[in-house]
């Protein structure tokens, strides 16, 4: 089991550690998942996300090269701007979702922990002219919440960063890369810092009144309230961007008629779906609100009525939403049933209970635009 540079600090803080993507990671601290979630919504939470992959793409034109593998406009990124992207396969499915930032002369890419090796192999096979440099000597932290700027601005001039923008900040902790982004639906930052400086830096933040350590449990409930996908649950290699309701992430230059139309794996399957009416039976990712108090979690089957013999869909993520005060879930249904307000039934421990399709996100996001 691999350990992040903050492993000893997690134990010192009383974290409950669990295996996750090959790492021993904190699922919660002494506050517990509920209070950690609410603290992040009210102030600032510090997350260790050093298990994520960090790479640089270098070469003559890494942005154009990366567009061979993703349907996003990477060439359209301005310096220090960041973009959500995803690798697709020839069937139109999503191989992984990633974050890409255009920096001086190269791209900085953050990969999901469980997909790191597969993503690097995919890039080595598919990139024609770029060098792939895996960063193995830097930790990655996330500071999230409405007080994140107040806390981090004591150390760096981060107030000048806009949403989805990053920059390098020279400091006593070395050159620290900070982007205004995250996975909670809150304003916040992701911070790439040298391994041997990470613990001292984390302690400096945790000494601030606004900041508490937050584990994977609250990270999951925060992202679910924000309607954000978890790779391997809500999206995977069998799910295309239209089904996943991620078409907003495909910019106009890469769509039909754009100046860089197509040219990515699965373009012949994805692009026609962007411009035609939905097939009523094609599945769609939706928000779901169980009508009782019991959460409906991953794998719960959905039925059109309380005595239907065959399921029409399935829940892919589900939990109690501490901020909204009721159970929440995401899942897939036929497009004909995907309209908000549609009432369905989820089978929970052999009993069918009502659940309603609801808009995403469950709580408005609080990004700094």
PDB file of N, CA, C and O in Angstrom, residues 23-63:
ATOM      1  N   UNK A  23      -3.445   3.401  -2.429  1.00  0.00           N
ATOM      2  CA  UNK A  23      -2.856   4.214  -1.372  1.00  0.00           C
ATOM      3  C   UNK A  23      -3.609   3.990  -0.062  1.00  0.00           C
ATOM      4  O   UNK A  23      -4.789   3.631  -0.060  1.00  0.00           O
ATOM      5  N   UNK A  24      -2.930   4.248   1.049  1.00  0.00           N
ATOM      6  CA  UNK A  24      -3.600   4.310   2.346  1.00  0.00           C
ATOM      7  C   UNK A  24      -3.986   5.766   2.570  1.00  0.00           C
ATOM      8  O   UNK A  24      -3.119   6.644   2.685  1.00  0.00           O
ATOM      9  N   UNK A  25      -5.301   6.029   2.607  1.00  0.00           N
ATOM     10  CA  UNK A  25      -5.795   7.405   2.596  1.00  0.00           C
ATOM     11  C   UNK A  25      -6.753   7.649   3.770  1.00  0.00           C
ATOM     12  O   UNK A  25      -7.420   6.722   4.249  1.00  0.00           O
ATOM     13  N   UNK A  26      -6.855   8.899   4.232  1.00  0.00           N
ATOM     14  CA  UNK A  26      -7.784   9.221   5.326  1.00  0.00           C
ATOM     15  C   UNK A  26      -9.226   9.313   4.826  1.00  0.00           C
ATOM     16  O   UNK A  26      -9.526  10.087   3.919  1.00  0.00           O
ATOM     17  N   UNK A  27     -10.115   8.518   5.393  1.00  0.00           N
ATOM     18  CA  UNK A  27     -11.528   8.615   5.011  1.00  0.00           C
ATOM     19  C   UNK A  27     -12.255   9.632   5.887  1.00  0.00           C
ATOM     20  O   UNK A  27     -13.223  10.252   5.459  1.00  0.00           O
ATOM     21  N   UNK A  28     -11.760   9.825   7.140  1.00  0.00           N
ATOM     22  CA  UNK A  28     -12.335  10.834   8.024  1.00  0.00           C
ATOM     23  C   UNK A  28     -11.360  11.099   9.165  1.00  0.00           C
ATOM     24  O   UNK A  28     -10.448  10.313   9.427  1.00  0.00           O
ATOM     25  N   UNK A  29     -11.593  12.218   9.853  1.00  0.00           N
ATOM     26  CA  UNK A  29     -10.804  12.575  11.031  1.00  0.00           C
ATOM     27  C   UNK A  29     -11.724  12.594  12.244  1.00  0.00           C
ATOM     28  O   UNK A  29     -12.830  12.049  12.203  1.00  0.00           O
ATOM     29  N   UNK A  30     -11.299  13.232  13.306  1.00  0.00           N
ATOM     30  CA  UNK A  30     -12.057  13.194  14.558  1.00  0.00           C
ATOM     31  C   UNK A  30     -13.414  13.881  14.445  1.00  0.00           C
ATOM     32  O   UNK A  30     -14.362  13.522  15.147  1.00  0.00           O
ATOM     33  N   UNK A  31     -13.526  14.881  13.566  1.00  0.00           N
ATOM     34  CA  UNK A  31     -14.824  15.559  13.397  1.00  0.00           C
ATOM     35  C   UNK A  31     -15.896  14.621  12.876  1.00  0.00           C
ATOM     36  O   UNK A  31     -17.072  14.768  13.203  1.00  0.00           O
ATOM     37  N   UNK A  32     -15.513  13.664  12.017  1.00  0.00           N
ATOM     38  CA  UNK A  32     -16.481  12.792  11.358  1.00  0.00           C
ATOM     39  C   UNK A  32     -16.938  13.378  10.034  1.00  0.00           C
ATOM     40  O   UNK A  32     -16.826  14.586   9.788  1.00  0.00           O
ATOM     41  N   UNK A  33     -17.464  12.518   9.181  1.00  0.00           N
ATOM     42  CA  UNK A  33     -17.789  12.910   7.807  1.00  0.00           C
ATOM     43  C   UNK A  33     -18.796  14.057   7.763  1.00  0.00           C
ATOM     44  O   UNK A  33     -18.622  15.023   6.997  1.00  0.00           O
ATOM     45  N   UNK A  34     -19.859  13.982   8.545  1.00  0.00           N
ATOM     46  CA  UNK A  34     -20.900  15.013   8.509  1.00  0.00           C
ATOM     47  C   UNK A  34     -20.337  16.388   8.847  1.00  0.00           C
ATOM     48  O   UNK A  34     -20.540  17.373   8.110  1.00  0.00           O
ATOM     49  N   UNK A  35     -19.607  16.493   9.954  1.00  0.00           N
ATOM     50  CA  UNK A  35     -19.072  17.791  10.372  1.00  0.00           C
ATOM     51  C   UNK A  35     -17.979  18.276   9.431  1.00  0.00           C
ATOM     52  O   UNK A  35     -17.832  19.484   9.209  1.00  0.00           O
ATOM     53  N   UNK A  36     -17.199  17.350   8.872  1.00  0.00           N
ATOM     54  CA  UNK A  36     -16.179  17.756   7.905  1.00  0.00           C
ATOM     55  C   UNK A  36     -16.826  18.355   6.658  1.00  0.00           C
ATOM     56  O   UNK A  36     -16.362  19.371   6.114  1.00  0.00           O
ATOM     57  N   UNK A  37     -17.885  17.720   6.197  1.00  0.00           N
ATOM     58  CA  UNK A  37     -18.635  18.226   5.040  1.00  0.00           C
ATOM     59  C   UNK A  37     -19.159  19.641   5.324  1.00  0.00           C
ATOM     60  O   UNK A  37     -18.947  20.565   4.530  1.00  0.00           O
ATOM     61  N   UNK A  38     -19.819  19.815   6.461  1.00  0.00           N
ATOM     62  CA  UNK A  38     -20.421  21.108   6.786  1.00  0.00           C
ATOM     63  C   UNK A  38     -19.358  22.174   7.042  1.00  0.00           C
ATOM     64  O   UNK A  38     -19.559  23.351   6.702  1.00  0.00           O
ATOM     65  N   UNK A  39     -18.232  21.771   7.603  1.00  0.00           N
ATOM     66  CA  UNK A  39     -17.153  22.739   7.813  1.00  0.00           C
ATOM     67  C   UNK A  39     -16.624  23.254   6.473  1.00  0.00           C
ATOM     68  O   UNK A  39     -16.356  24.458   6.321  1.00  0.00           O
ATOM     69  N   UNK A  40     -16.476  22.367   5.498  1.00  0.00           N
ATOM     70  CA  UNK A  40     -15.999  22.785   4.180  1.00  0.00           C
ATOM     71  C   UNK A  40     -16.987  23.749   3.534  1.00  0.00           C
ATOM     72  O   UNK A  40     -16.579  24.724   2.886  1.00  0.00           O
ATOM     73  N   UNK A  41     -18.258  23.511   3.692  1.00  0.00           N
ATOM     74  CA  UNK A  41     -19.271  24.421   3.136  1.00  0.00           C
ATOM     75  C   UNK A  41     -19.271  25.777   3.855  1.00  0.00           C
ATOM     76  O   UNK A  41     -19.596  26.801   3.246  1.00  0.00           O
ATOM     77  N   UNK A  42     -18.872  25.804   5.136  1.00  0.00           N
ATOM     78  CA  UNK A  42     -18.957  27.028   5.924  1.00  0.00           C
ATOM     79  C   UNK A  42     -17.640  27.790   5.991  1.00  0.00           C
ATOM     80  O   UNK A  42     -17.644  29.022   6.119  1.00  0.00           O
ATOM     81  N   UNK A  43     -16.499  27.081   5.897  1.00  0.00           N
ATOM     82  CA  UNK A  43     -15.204  27.735   6.105  1.00  0.00           C
ATOM     83  C   UNK A  43     -14.189  27.224   5.090  1.00  0.00           C
ATOM     84  O   UNK A  43     -14.259  27.597   3.924  1.00  0.00           O
ATOM     85  N   UNK A  44     -13.261  26.357   5.503  1.00  0.00           N
ATOM     86  CA  UNK A  44     -12.258  25.834   4.568  1.00  0.00           C
ATOM     87  C   UNK A  44     -11.796  24.458   5.013  1.00  0.00           C
ATOM     88  O   UNK A  44     -11.477  24.255   6.188  1.00  0.00           O
ATOM     89  N   UNK A  45     -11.754  23.531   4.077  1.00  0.00           N
ATOM     90  CA  UNK A  45     -11.294  22.178   4.346  1.00  0.00           C
ATOM     91  C   UNK A  45     -10.037  21.876   3.554  1.00  0.00           C
ATOM     92  O   UNK A  45      -9.922  22.248   2.382  1.00  0.00           O
ATOM     93  N   UNK A  46      -9.082  21.180   4.195  1.00  0.00           N
ATOM     94  CA  UNK A  46      -7.824  20.808   3.544  1.00  0.00           C
ATOM     95  C   UNK A  46      -7.838  19.313   3.240  1.00  0.00           C
ATOM     96  O   UNK A  46      -8.006  18.487   4.135  1.00  0.00           O
ATOM     97  N   UNK A  47      -7.661  18.981   1.963  1.00  0.00           N
ATOM     98  CA  UNK A  47      -7.701  17.603   1.478  1.00  0.00           C
ATOM     99  C   UNK A  47      -6.323  17.198   0.966  1.00  0.00           C
ATOM    100  O   UNK A  47      -5.667  17.978   0.262  1.00  0.00           O
ATOM    101  N   UNK A  48      -5.900  16.001   1.287  1.00  0.00           N
ATOM    102  CA  UNK A  48      -4.699  15.419   0.688  1.00  0.00           C
ATOM    103  C   UNK A  48      -5.146  14.650  -0.558  1.00  0.00           C
ATOM    104  O   UNK A  48      -5.836  13.638  -0.460  1.00  0.00           O
ATOM    105  N   UNK A  49      -4.760  15.131  -1.732  1.00  0.00           N
ATOM    106  CA  UNK A  49      -5.096  14.436  -2.979  1.00  0.00           C
ATOM    107  C   UNK A  49      -3.808  14.067  -3.730  1.00  0.00           C
ATOM    108  O   UNK A  49      -3.761  14.036  -4.955  1.00  0.00           O
ATOM    109  N   UNK A  50      -2.775  13.756  -2.938  1.00  0.00           N
ATOM    110  CA  UNK A  50      -1.475  13.428  -3.521  1.00  0.00           C
ATOM    111  C   UNK A  50      -1.467  12.098  -4.247  1.00  0.00           C
ATOM    112  O   UNK A  50      -0.480  11.763  -4.922  1.00  0.00           O
ATOM    113  N   UNK A  51      -2.530  11.315  -4.097  1.00  0.00           N
ATOM    114  CA  UNK A  51      -2.631  10.060  -4.843  1.00  0.00           C
ATOM    115  C   UNK A  51      -2.929  10.296  -6.323  1.00  0.00           C
ATOM    116  O   UNK A  51      -2.729   9.412  -7.152  1.00  0.00           O
ATOM    117  N   UNK A  52      -3.392  11.497  -6.661  1.00  0.00           N
ATOM    118  CA  UNK A  52      -3.682  11.820  -8.061  1.00  0.00           C
ATOM    119  C   UNK A  52      -2.388  11.872  -8.865  1.00  0.00           C
ATOM    120  O   UNK A  52      -1.314  12.141  -8.325  1.00  0.00           O
ATOM    121  N   UNK A  53      -2.492  11.634 -10.163  1.00  0.00           N
ATOM    122  CA  UNK A  53      -1.326  11.715 -11.030  1.00  0.00           C
ATOM    123  C   UNK A  53      -1.085  13.133 -11.499  1.00  0.00           C
ATOM    124  O   UNK A  53      -2.030  13.867 -11.803  1.00  0.00           O
ATOM    125  N   UNK A  54       0.178  13.529 -11.573  1.00  0.00           N
ATOM    126  CA  UNK A  54       0.566  14.833 -12.104  1.00  0.00           C
ATOM    127  C   UNK A  54       1.604  14.602 -13.208  1.00  0.00           C
ATOM    128  O   UNK A  54       2.610  13.939 -12.966  1.00  0.00           O
ATOM    129  N   UNK A  55       1.337  15.144 -14.391  1.00  0.00           N
ATOM    130  CA  UNK A  55       2.277  14.987 -15.490  1.00  0.00           C
ATOM    131  C   UNK A  55       2.432  16.304 -16.250  1.00  0.00           C
ATOM    132  O   UNK A  55       1.567  17.181 -16.176  1.00  0.00           O
ATOM    133  N   UNK A  56       3.536  16.403 -16.973  1.00  0.00           N
ATOM    134  CA  UNK A  56       3.767  17.498 -17.908  1.00  0.00           C
ATOM    135  C   UNK A  56       3.809  16.926 -19.306  1.00  0.00           C
ATOM    136  O   UNK A  56       4.379  15.837 -19.522  1.00  0.00           O
ATOM    137  N   UNK A  57       3.205  17.617 -20.245  1.00  0.00           N
ATOM    138  CA  UNK A  57       3.338  17.295 -21.663  1.00  0.00           C
ATOM    139  C   UNK A  57       4.166  18.394 -22.302  1.00  0.00           C
ATOM    140  O   UNK A  57       3.774  19.570 -22.285  1.00  0.00           O
ATOM    141  N   UNK A  58       5.311  18.008 -22.853  1.00  0.00           N
ATOM    142  CA  UNK A  58       6.238  18.958 -23.442  1.00  0.00           C
ATOM    143  C   UNK A  58       6.453  18.637 -24.904  1.00  0.00           C
ATOM    144  O   UNK A  58       6.299  17.495 -25.329  1.00  0.00           O
ATOM    145  N   UNK A  59       6.839  19.640 -25.689  1.00  0.00           N
ATOM    146  CA  UNK A  59       7.081  19.424 -27.112  1.00  0.00           C
ATOM    147  C   UNK A  59       6.778  20.674 -27.907  1.00  0.00           C
ATOM    148  O   UNK A  59       6.552  21.755 -27.344  1.00  0.00           O
ATOM    149  N   UNK A  60       6.766  20.529 -29.233  1.00  0.00           N
ATOM    150  CA  UNK A  60       6.537  21.689 -30.099  1.00  0.00           C
ATOM    151  C   UNK A  60       5.120  22.237 -29.973  1.00  0.00           C
ATOM    152  O   UNK A  60       4.909  23.442 -29.970  1.00  0.00           O
ATOM    153  N   UNK A  61       4.119  21.330 -29.883  1.00  0.00           N
ATOM    154  CA  UNK A  61       2.726  21.774 -29.772  1.00  0.00           C
ATOM    155  C   UNK A  61       1.929  20.715 -29.013  1.00  0.00           C
ATOM    156  O   UNK A  61       1.107  19.997 -29.594  1.00  0.00           O
ATOM    157  N   UNK A  62       2.159  20.600 -27.688  1.00  0.00           N
ATOM    158  CA  UNK A  62       1.459  19.553 -26.926  1.00  0.00           C
ATOM    159  C   UNK A  62      -0.047  19.738 -26.900  1.00  0.00           C
ATOM    160  O   UNK A  62      -0.788  18.762 -26.762  1.00  0.00           O
ATOM    161  N   UNK A  63      -0.538  20.980 -27.033  1.00  0.00           N
ATOM    162  CA  UNK A  63      -1.990  21.213 -27.024  1.00  0.00           C
ATOM    163  C   UNK A  63      -2.642  20.567 -28.240  1.00  0.00           C
ATOM    164  O   UNK A  63      -3.657  19.855 -28.120  1.00  0.00           O
TER     165      UNK A  63
END
